[in-house]
Amino acid sequence: MNNQPSDLPELKYLDSASVLLDSRFRIPGTDIRFGFDFLIGLVPFVGDLVTFGFSGLMVVAMARHGASGMVVVKMLWNILLDTTVGSVPVLGDLFDLQYKANRRNYRLLAEHYREGAHRGSAWPVVIGILVVLLGMFFLLLWVLFWAANKVMEGLQAMF
């Protein structure tokens, strides 16, 4: 296996796609670069869903070409952050100009190939996330039951 993902013909398109999505164009007179991710993201909600889909497809392709579980988790984090903050009107668009999740993800893949970085299983991270989500779920249930109980007490007091 080659040391650079861009040396592999089947991965060159990932580099090209990440550039197209994140930094293909430049605002004249500045060093600010943007791509179709930013442009499509200007369409409220629908644009964010479309760019989320493109980013997800890139992660799937990167995983198919040997990205470790840890690399995939880091890539998914980049996409989650980009999509979450990017969905906030105006602030999200400014964030998109700077963050460039797709280029970050391609760099993670390049580091993985070049340096052997980000190796390892994602299961400890996934299990940790599941434990936190499960805890949040039970906390939410407790709050809902507590609130329902207070409402019922209030109704009983009225009658």
PDB file of N, CA, C and O in Angstrom, residues 7-58:
ATOM      1  N   ASP A   7      -1.746   9.212  -3.813  1.00  0.00           N
ATOM      2  CA  ASP A   7      -1.016   8.384  -4.767  1.00  0.00           C
ATOM      3  C   ASP A   7      -1.875   7.241  -5.286  1.00  0.00           C
ATOM      4  O   ASP A   7      -1.555   6.640  -6.300  1.00  0.00           O
ATOM      5  N   LEU A   8      -2.923   6.910  -4.579  1.00  0.00           N
ATOM      6  CA  LEU A   8      -3.796   5.820  -4.985  1.00  0.00           C
ATOM      7  C   LEU A   8      -4.884   6.367  -5.901  1.00  0.00           C
ATOM      8  O   LEU A   8      -5.639   7.256  -5.500  1.00  0.00           O
ATOM      9  N   PRO A   9      -4.980   5.839  -7.119  1.00  0.00           N
ATOM     10  CA  PRO A   9      -5.978   6.373  -8.069  1.00  0.00           C
ATOM     11  C   PRO A   9      -7.394   6.367  -7.511  1.00  0.00           C
ATOM     12  O   PRO A   9      -8.150   7.311  -7.732  1.00  0.00           O
ATOM     13  N   GLU A  10      -7.747   5.324  -6.776  1.00  0.00           N
ATOM     14  CA  GLU A  10      -9.122   5.249  -6.275  1.00  0.00           C
ATOM     15  C   GLU A  10      -9.402   6.253  -5.160  1.00  0.00           C
ATOM     16  O   GLU A  10     -10.543   6.471  -4.797  1.00  0.00           O
ATOM     17  N   LEU A  11      -8.353   6.864  -4.603  1.00  0.00           N
ATOM     18  CA  LEU A  11      -8.568   7.852  -3.544  1.00  0.00           C
ATOM     19  C   LEU A  11      -8.363   9.288  -4.024  1.00  0.00           C
ATOM     20  O   LEU A  11      -8.675  10.221  -3.297  1.00  0.00           O
ATOM     21  N   LYS A  12      -7.846   9.478  -5.225  1.00  0.00           N
ATOM     22  CA  LYS A  12      -7.648  10.841  -5.736  1.00  0.00           C
ATOM     23  C   LYS A  12      -8.972  11.596  -5.795  1.00  0.00           C
ATOM     24  O   LYS A  12      -9.021  12.787  -5.554  1.00  0.00           O
ATOM     25  N   TYR A  13     -10.034  10.870  -6.112  1.00  0.00           N
ATOM     26  CA  TYR A  13     -11.334  11.542  -6.203  1.00  0.00           C
ATOM     27  C   TYR A  13     -11.782  12.064  -4.845  1.00  0.00           C
ATOM     28  O   TYR A  13     -12.504  13.055  -4.764  1.00  0.00           O
ATOM     29  N   LEU A  14     -11.353  11.429  -3.746  1.00  0.00           N
ATOM     30  CA  LEU A  14     -11.718  11.931  -2.419  1.00  0.00           C
ATOM     31  C   LEU A  14     -11.042  13.271  -2.150  1.00  0.00           C
ATOM     32  O   LEU A  14     -11.657  14.177  -1.590  1.00  0.00           O
ATOM     33  N   ASP A  15      -9.780  13.393  -2.560  1.00  0.00           N
ATOM     34  CA  ASP A  15      -9.080  14.661  -2.424  1.00  0.00           C
ATOM     35  C   ASP A  15      -9.782  15.719  -3.266  1.00  0.00           C
ATOM     36  O   ASP A  15     -10.084  16.815  -2.781  1.00  0.00           O
ATOM     37  N   SER A  16     -10.081  15.387  -4.513  1.00  0.00           N
ATOM     38  CA  SER A  16     -10.769  16.336  -5.409  1.00  0.00           C
ATOM     39  C   SER A  16     -12.143  16.712  -4.874  1.00  0.00           C
ATOM     40  O   SER A  16     -12.530  17.881  -4.904  1.00  0.00           O
ATOM     41  N   ALA A  17     -12.878  15.721  -4.377  1.00  0.00           N
ATOM     42  CA  ALA A  17     -14.218  15.990  -3.845  1.00  0.00           C
ATOM     43  C   ALA A  17     -14.159  16.880  -2.614  1.00  0.00           C
ATOM     44  O   ALA A  17     -14.978  17.799  -2.463  1.00  0.00           O
ATOM     45  N   SER A  18     -13.187  16.652  -1.737  1.00  0.00           N
ATOM     46  CA  SER A  18     -13.100  17.479  -0.525  1.00  0.00           C
ATOM     47  C   SER A  18     -12.717  18.917  -0.882  1.00  0.00           C
ATOM     48  O   SER A  18     -13.198  19.858  -0.263  1.00  0.00           O
ATOM     49  N   VAL A  19     -11.853  19.093  -1.881  1.00  0.00           N
ATOM     50  CA  VAL A  19     -11.509  20.442  -2.343  1.00  0.00           C
ATOM     51  C   VAL A  19     -12.749  21.108  -2.944  1.00  0.00           C
ATOM     52  O   VAL A  19     -13.054  22.269  -2.642  1.00  0.00           O
ATOM     53  N   LEU A  20     -13.478  20.388  -3.786  1.00  0.00           N
ATOM     54  CA  LEU A  20     -14.682  20.924  -4.418  1.00  0.00           C
ATOM     55  C   LEU A  20     -15.716  21.340  -3.368  1.00  0.00           C
ATOM     56  O   LEU A  20     -16.338  22.392  -3.483  1.00  0.00           O
ATOM     57  N   LEU A  21     -15.865  20.538  -2.337  1.00  0.00           N
ATOM     58  CA  LEU A  21     -16.861  20.845  -1.298  1.00  0.00           C
ATOM     59  C   LEU A  21     -16.432  21.975  -0.371  1.00  0.00           C
ATOM     60  O   LEU A  21     -17.274  22.735   0.115  1.00  0.00           O
ATOM     61  N   ASP A  22     -15.115  22.096  -0.113  1.00  0.00           N
ATOM     62  CA  ASP A  22     -14.689  23.028   0.940  1.00  0.00           C
ATOM     63  C   ASP A  22     -13.829  24.209   0.508  1.00  0.00           C
ATOM     64  O   ASP A  22     -13.806  25.224   1.207  1.00  0.00           O
ATOM     65  N   SER A  23     -13.087  24.109  -0.579  1.00  0.00           N
ATOM     66  CA  SER A  23     -12.137  25.201  -0.840  1.00  0.00           C
ATOM     67  C   SER A  23     -11.873  25.455  -2.318  1.00  0.00           C
ATOM     68  O   SER A  23     -10.817  25.960  -2.680  1.00  0.00           O
ATOM     69  N   ARG A  24     -12.791  25.164  -3.179  1.00  0.00           N
ATOM     70  CA  ARG A  24     -12.595  25.308  -4.620  1.00  0.00           C
ATOM     71  C   ARG A  24     -12.529  26.769  -5.052  1.00  0.00           C
ATOM     72  O   ARG A  24     -11.794  27.145  -5.956  1.00  0.00           O
ATOM     73  N   PHE A  25     -13.286  27.643  -4.430  1.00  0.00           N
ATOM     74  CA  PHE A  25     -13.379  29.042  -4.835  1.00  0.00           C
ATOM     75  C   PHE A  25     -12.734  29.942  -3.797  1.00  0.00           C
ATOM     76  O   PHE A  25     -12.570  29.546  -2.642  1.00  0.00           O
ATOM     77  N   ARG A  26     -12.384  31.164  -4.228  1.00  0.00           N
ATOM     78  CA  ARG A  26     -11.783  32.134  -3.316  1.00  0.00           C
ATOM     79  C   ARG A  26     -12.519  33.452  -3.456  1.00  0.00           C
ATOM     80  O   ARG A  26     -12.866  33.866  -4.564  1.00  0.00           O
ATOM     81  N   ILE A  27     -12.752  34.112  -2.328  1.00  0.00           N
ATOM     82  CA  ILE A  27     -13.342  35.448  -2.362  1.00  0.00           C
ATOM     83  C   ILE A  27     -12.251  36.395  -2.852  1.00  0.00           C
ATOM     84  O   ILE A  27     -11.173  36.457  -2.235  1.00  0.00           O
ATOM     85  N   PRO A  28     -12.493  37.096  -3.957  1.00  0.00           N
ATOM     86  CA  PRO A  28     -11.452  37.966  -4.532  1.00  0.00           C
ATOM     87  C   PRO A  28     -10.908  38.970  -3.520  1.00  0.00           C
ATOM     88  O   PRO A  28     -11.650  39.549  -2.731  1.00  0.00           O
ATOM     89  N   GLY A  29      -9.595  39.115  -3.530  1.00  0.00           N
ATOM     90  CA  GLY A  29      -8.934  40.069  -2.643  1.00  0.00           C
ATOM     91  C   GLY A  29      -8.708  39.551  -1.239  1.00  0.00           C
ATOM     92  O   GLY A  29      -8.243  40.290  -0.375  1.00  0.00           O
ATOM     93  N   THR A  30      -9.071  38.290  -0.981  1.00  0.00           N
ATOM     94  CA  THR A  30      -8.883  37.703   0.351  1.00  0.00           C
ATOM     95  C   THR A  30      -8.258  36.318   0.211  1.00  0.00           C
ATOM     96  O   THR A  30      -8.105  35.805  -0.894  1.00  0.00           O
ATOM     97  N   ASP A  31      -7.912  35.751   1.338  1.00  0.00           N
ATOM     98  CA  ASP A  31      -7.445  34.358   1.377  1.00  0.00           C
ATOM     99  C   ASP A  31      -8.575  33.407   1.768  1.00  0.00           C
ATOM    100  O   ASP A  31      -8.326  32.240   2.031  1.00  0.00           O
ATOM    101  N   ILE A  32      -9.793  33.911   1.823  1.00  0.00           N
ATOM    102  CA  ILE A  32     -10.935  33.099   2.245  1.00  0.00           C
ATOM    103  C   ILE A  32     -11.373  32.204   1.092  1.00  0.00           C
ATOM    104  O   ILE A  32     -11.705  32.681   0.015  1.00  0.00           O
ATOM    105  N   ARG A  33     -11.349  30.905   1.358  1.00  0.00           N
ATOM    106  CA  ARG A  33     -11.737  29.915   0.350  1.00  0.00           C
ATOM    107  C   ARG A  33     -13.033  29.244   0.785  1.00  0.00           C
ATOM    108  O   ARG A  33     -13.305  29.109   1.970  1.00  0.00           O
ATOM    109  N   PHE A  34     -13.821  28.827  -0.178  1.00  0.00           N
ATOM    110  CA  PHE A  34     -15.079  28.143   0.111  1.00  0.00           C
ATOM    111  C   PHE A  34     -15.377  27.195  -1.037  1.00  0.00           C
ATOM    112  O   PHE A  34     -14.742  27.237  -2.087  1.00  0.00           O
ATOM    113  N   GLY A  35     -16.345  26.340  -0.824  1.00  0.00           N
ATOM    114  CA  GLY A  35     -16.727  25.373  -1.846  1.00  0.00           C
ATOM    115  C   GLY A  35     -18.232  25.228  -1.904  1.00  0.00           C
ATOM    116  O   GLY A  35     -18.988  26.035  -1.346  1.00  0.00           O
ATOM    117  N   PHE A  36     -18.649  24.145  -2.544  1.00  0.00           N
ATOM    118  CA  PHE A  36     -20.084  23.919  -2.711  1.00  0.00           C
ATOM    119  C   PHE A  36     -20.774  23.624  -1.385  1.00  0.00           C
ATOM    120  O   PHE A  36     -21.970  23.863  -1.251  1.00  0.00           O
ATOM    121  N   ASP A  37     -20.038  23.123  -0.387  1.00  0.00           N
ATOM    122  CA  ASP A  37     -20.615  22.900   0.939  1.00  0.00           C
ATOM    123  C   ASP A  37     -21.169  24.218   1.478  1.00  0.00           C
ATOM    124  O   ASP A  37     -22.292  24.288   1.970  1.00  0.00           O
ATOM    125  N   PHE A  38     -20.388  25.279   1.357  1.00  0.00           N
ATOM    126  CA  PHE A  38     -20.820  26.602   1.813  1.00  0.00           C
ATOM    127  C   PHE A  38     -21.989  27.112   0.973  1.00  0.00           C
ATOM    128  O   PHE A  38     -22.988  27.582   1.516  1.00  0.00           O
ATOM    129  N   LEU A  39     -21.872  26.998  -0.345  1.00  0.00           N
ATOM    130  CA  LEU A  39     -22.918  27.539  -1.230  1.00  0.00           C
ATOM    131  C   LEU A  39     -24.246  26.819  -1.042  1.00  0.00           C
ATOM    132  O   LEU A  39     -25.292  27.465  -0.914  1.00  0.00           O
ATOM    133  N   ILE A  40     -24.219  25.498  -1.016  1.00  0.00           N
ATOM    134  CA  ILE A  40     -25.449  24.729  -0.826  1.00  0.00           C
ATOM    135  C   ILE A  40     -26.009  24.961   0.575  1.00  0.00           C
ATOM    136  O   ILE A  40     -27.215  25.024   0.774  1.00  0.00           O
ATOM    137  N   GLY A  41     -25.103  25.126   1.545  1.00  0.00           N
ATOM    138  CA  GLY A  41     -25.507  25.356   2.932  1.00  0.00           C
ATOM    139  C   GLY A  41     -26.233  26.670   3.147  1.00  0.00           C
ATOM    140  O   GLY A  41     -26.859  26.873   4.184  1.00  0.00           O
ATOM    141  N   LEU A  42     -26.153  27.591   2.179  1.00  0.00           N
ATOM    142  CA  LEU A  42     -26.872  28.862   2.300  1.00  0.00           C
ATOM    143  C   LEU A  42     -28.382  28.676   2.201  1.00  0.00           C
ATOM    144  O   LEU A  42     -29.139  29.516   2.655  1.00  0.00           O
ATOM    145  N   VAL A  43     -28.810  27.552   1.600  1.00  0.00           N
ATOM    146  CA  VAL A  43     -30.238  27.241   1.531  1.00  0.00           C
ATOM    147  C   VAL A  43     -30.635  26.660   2.887  1.00  0.00           C
ATOM    148  O   VAL A  43     -30.137  25.605   3.279  1.00  0.00           O
ATOM    149  N   PRO A  44     -31.483  27.352   3.639  1.00  0.00           N
ATOM    150  CA  PRO A  44     -31.809  26.896   4.995  1.00  0.00           C
ATOM    151  C   PRO A  44     -32.325  25.460   5.043  1.00  0.00           C
ATOM    152  O   PRO A  44     -33.148  25.062   4.220  1.00  0.00           O
ATOM    153  N   PHE A  45     -31.834  24.707   5.972  1.00  0.00           N
ATOM    154  CA  PHE A  45     -32.224  23.333   6.304  1.00  0.00           C
ATOM    155  C   PHE A  45     -31.960  22.326   5.182  1.00  0.00           C
ATOM    156  O   PHE A  45     -31.258  21.360   5.382  1.00  0.00           O
ATOM    157  N   VAL A  46     -32.522  22.538   4.006  1.00  0.00           N
ATOM    158  CA  VAL A  46     -32.330  21.598   2.902  1.00  0.00           C
ATOM    159  C   VAL A  46     -30.860  21.548   2.513  1.00  0.00           C
ATOM    160  O   VAL A  46     -30.290  20.479   2.301  1.00  0.00           O
ATOM    161  N   GLY A  47     -30.220  22.710   2.430  1.00  0.00           N
ATOM    162  CA  GLY A  47     -28.804  22.764   2.082  1.00  0.00           C
ATOM    163  C   GLY A  47     -27.948  22.015   3.081  1.00  0.00           C
ATOM    164  O   GLY A  47     -27.010  21.305   2.710  1.00  0.00           O
ATOM    165  N   ASP A  48     -28.272  22.163   4.362  1.00  0.00           N
ATOM    166  CA  ASP A  48     -27.513  21.463   5.403  1.00  0.00           C
ATOM    167  C   ASP A  48     -27.685  19.957   5.291  1.00  0.00           C
ATOM    168  O   ASP A  48     -26.741  19.198   5.489  1.00  0.00           O
ATOM    169  N   LEU A  49     -28.885  19.511   4.964  1.00  0.00           N
ATOM    170  CA  LEU A  49     -29.122  18.075   4.791  1.00  0.00           C
ATOM    171  C   LEU A  49     -28.362  17.528   3.586  1.00  0.00           C
ATOM    172  O   LEU A  49     -27.782  16.439   3.645  1.00  0.00           O
ATOM    173  N   VAL A  50     -28.341  18.289   2.498  1.00  0.00           N
ATOM    174  CA  VAL A  50     -27.638  17.849   1.295  1.00  0.00           C
ATOM    175  C   VAL A  50     -26.138  17.748   1.565  1.00  0.00           C
ATOM    176  O   VAL A  50     -25.501  16.746   1.227  1.00  0.00           O
ATOM    177  N   THR A  51     -25.562  18.776   2.182  1.00  0.00           N
ATOM    178  CA  THR A  51     -24.121  18.741   2.451  1.00  0.00           C
ATOM    179  C   THR A  51     -23.785  17.672   3.481  1.00  0.00           C
ATOM    180  O   THR A  51     -22.715  17.054   3.403  1.00  0.00           O
ATOM    181  N   PHE A  52     -24.677  17.427   4.427  1.00  0.00           N
ATOM    182  CA  PHE A  52     -24.499  16.332   5.377  1.00  0.00           C
ATOM    183  C   PHE A  52     -24.417  15.006   4.619  1.00  0.00           C
ATOM    184  O   PHE A  52     -23.569  14.158   4.906  1.00  0.00           O
ATOM    185  N   GLY A  53     -25.281  14.836   3.634  1.00  0.00           N
ATOM    186  CA  GLY A  53     -25.271  13.619   2.824  1.00  0.00           C
ATOM    187  C   GLY A  53     -23.972  13.450   2.057  1.00  0.00           C
ATOM    188  O   GLY A  53     -23.389  12.362   2.027  1.00  0.00           O
ATOM    189  N   PHE A  54     -23.495  14.532   1.417  1.00  0.00           N
ATOM    190  CA  PHE A  54     -22.224  14.465   0.695  1.00  0.00           C
ATOM    191  C   PHE A  54     -21.079  14.097   1.628  1.00  0.00           C
ATOM    192  O   PHE A  54     -20.237  13.257   1.310  1.00  0.00           O
ATOM    193  N   SER A  55     -21.037  14.733   2.790  1.00  0.00           N
ATOM    194  CA  SER A  55     -19.971  14.451   3.753  1.00  0.00           C
ATOM    195  C   SER A  55     -20.042  13.005   4.232  1.00  0.00           C
ATOM    196  O   SER A  55     -19.014  12.340   4.379  1.00  0.00           O
ATOM    197  N   GLY A  56     -21.245  12.521   4.477  1.00  0.00           N
ATOM    198  CA  GLY A  56     -21.425  11.134   4.897  1.00  0.00           C
ATOM    199  C   GLY A  56     -20.949  10.151   3.847  1.00  0.00           C
ATOM    200  O   GLY A  56     -20.299   9.142   4.159  1.00  0.00           O
ATOM    201  N   LEU A  57     -21.251  10.438   2.580  1.00  0.00           N
ATOM    202  CA  LEU A  57     -20.787   9.573   1.494  1.00  0.00           C
ATOM    203  C   LEU A  57     -19.266   9.543   1.421  1.00  0.00           C
ATOM    204  O   LEU A  57     -18.667   8.496   1.161  1.00  0.00           O
ATOM    205  N   MET A  58     -18.642  10.671   1.676  1.00  0.00           N
ATOM    206  CA  MET A  58     -17.174  10.707   1.675  1.00  0.00           C
ATOM    207  C   MET A  58     -16.608   9.839   2.790  1.00  0.00           C
ATOM    208  O   MET A  58     -15.626   9.123   2.595  1.00  0.00           O
TER     209      MET A  58
END
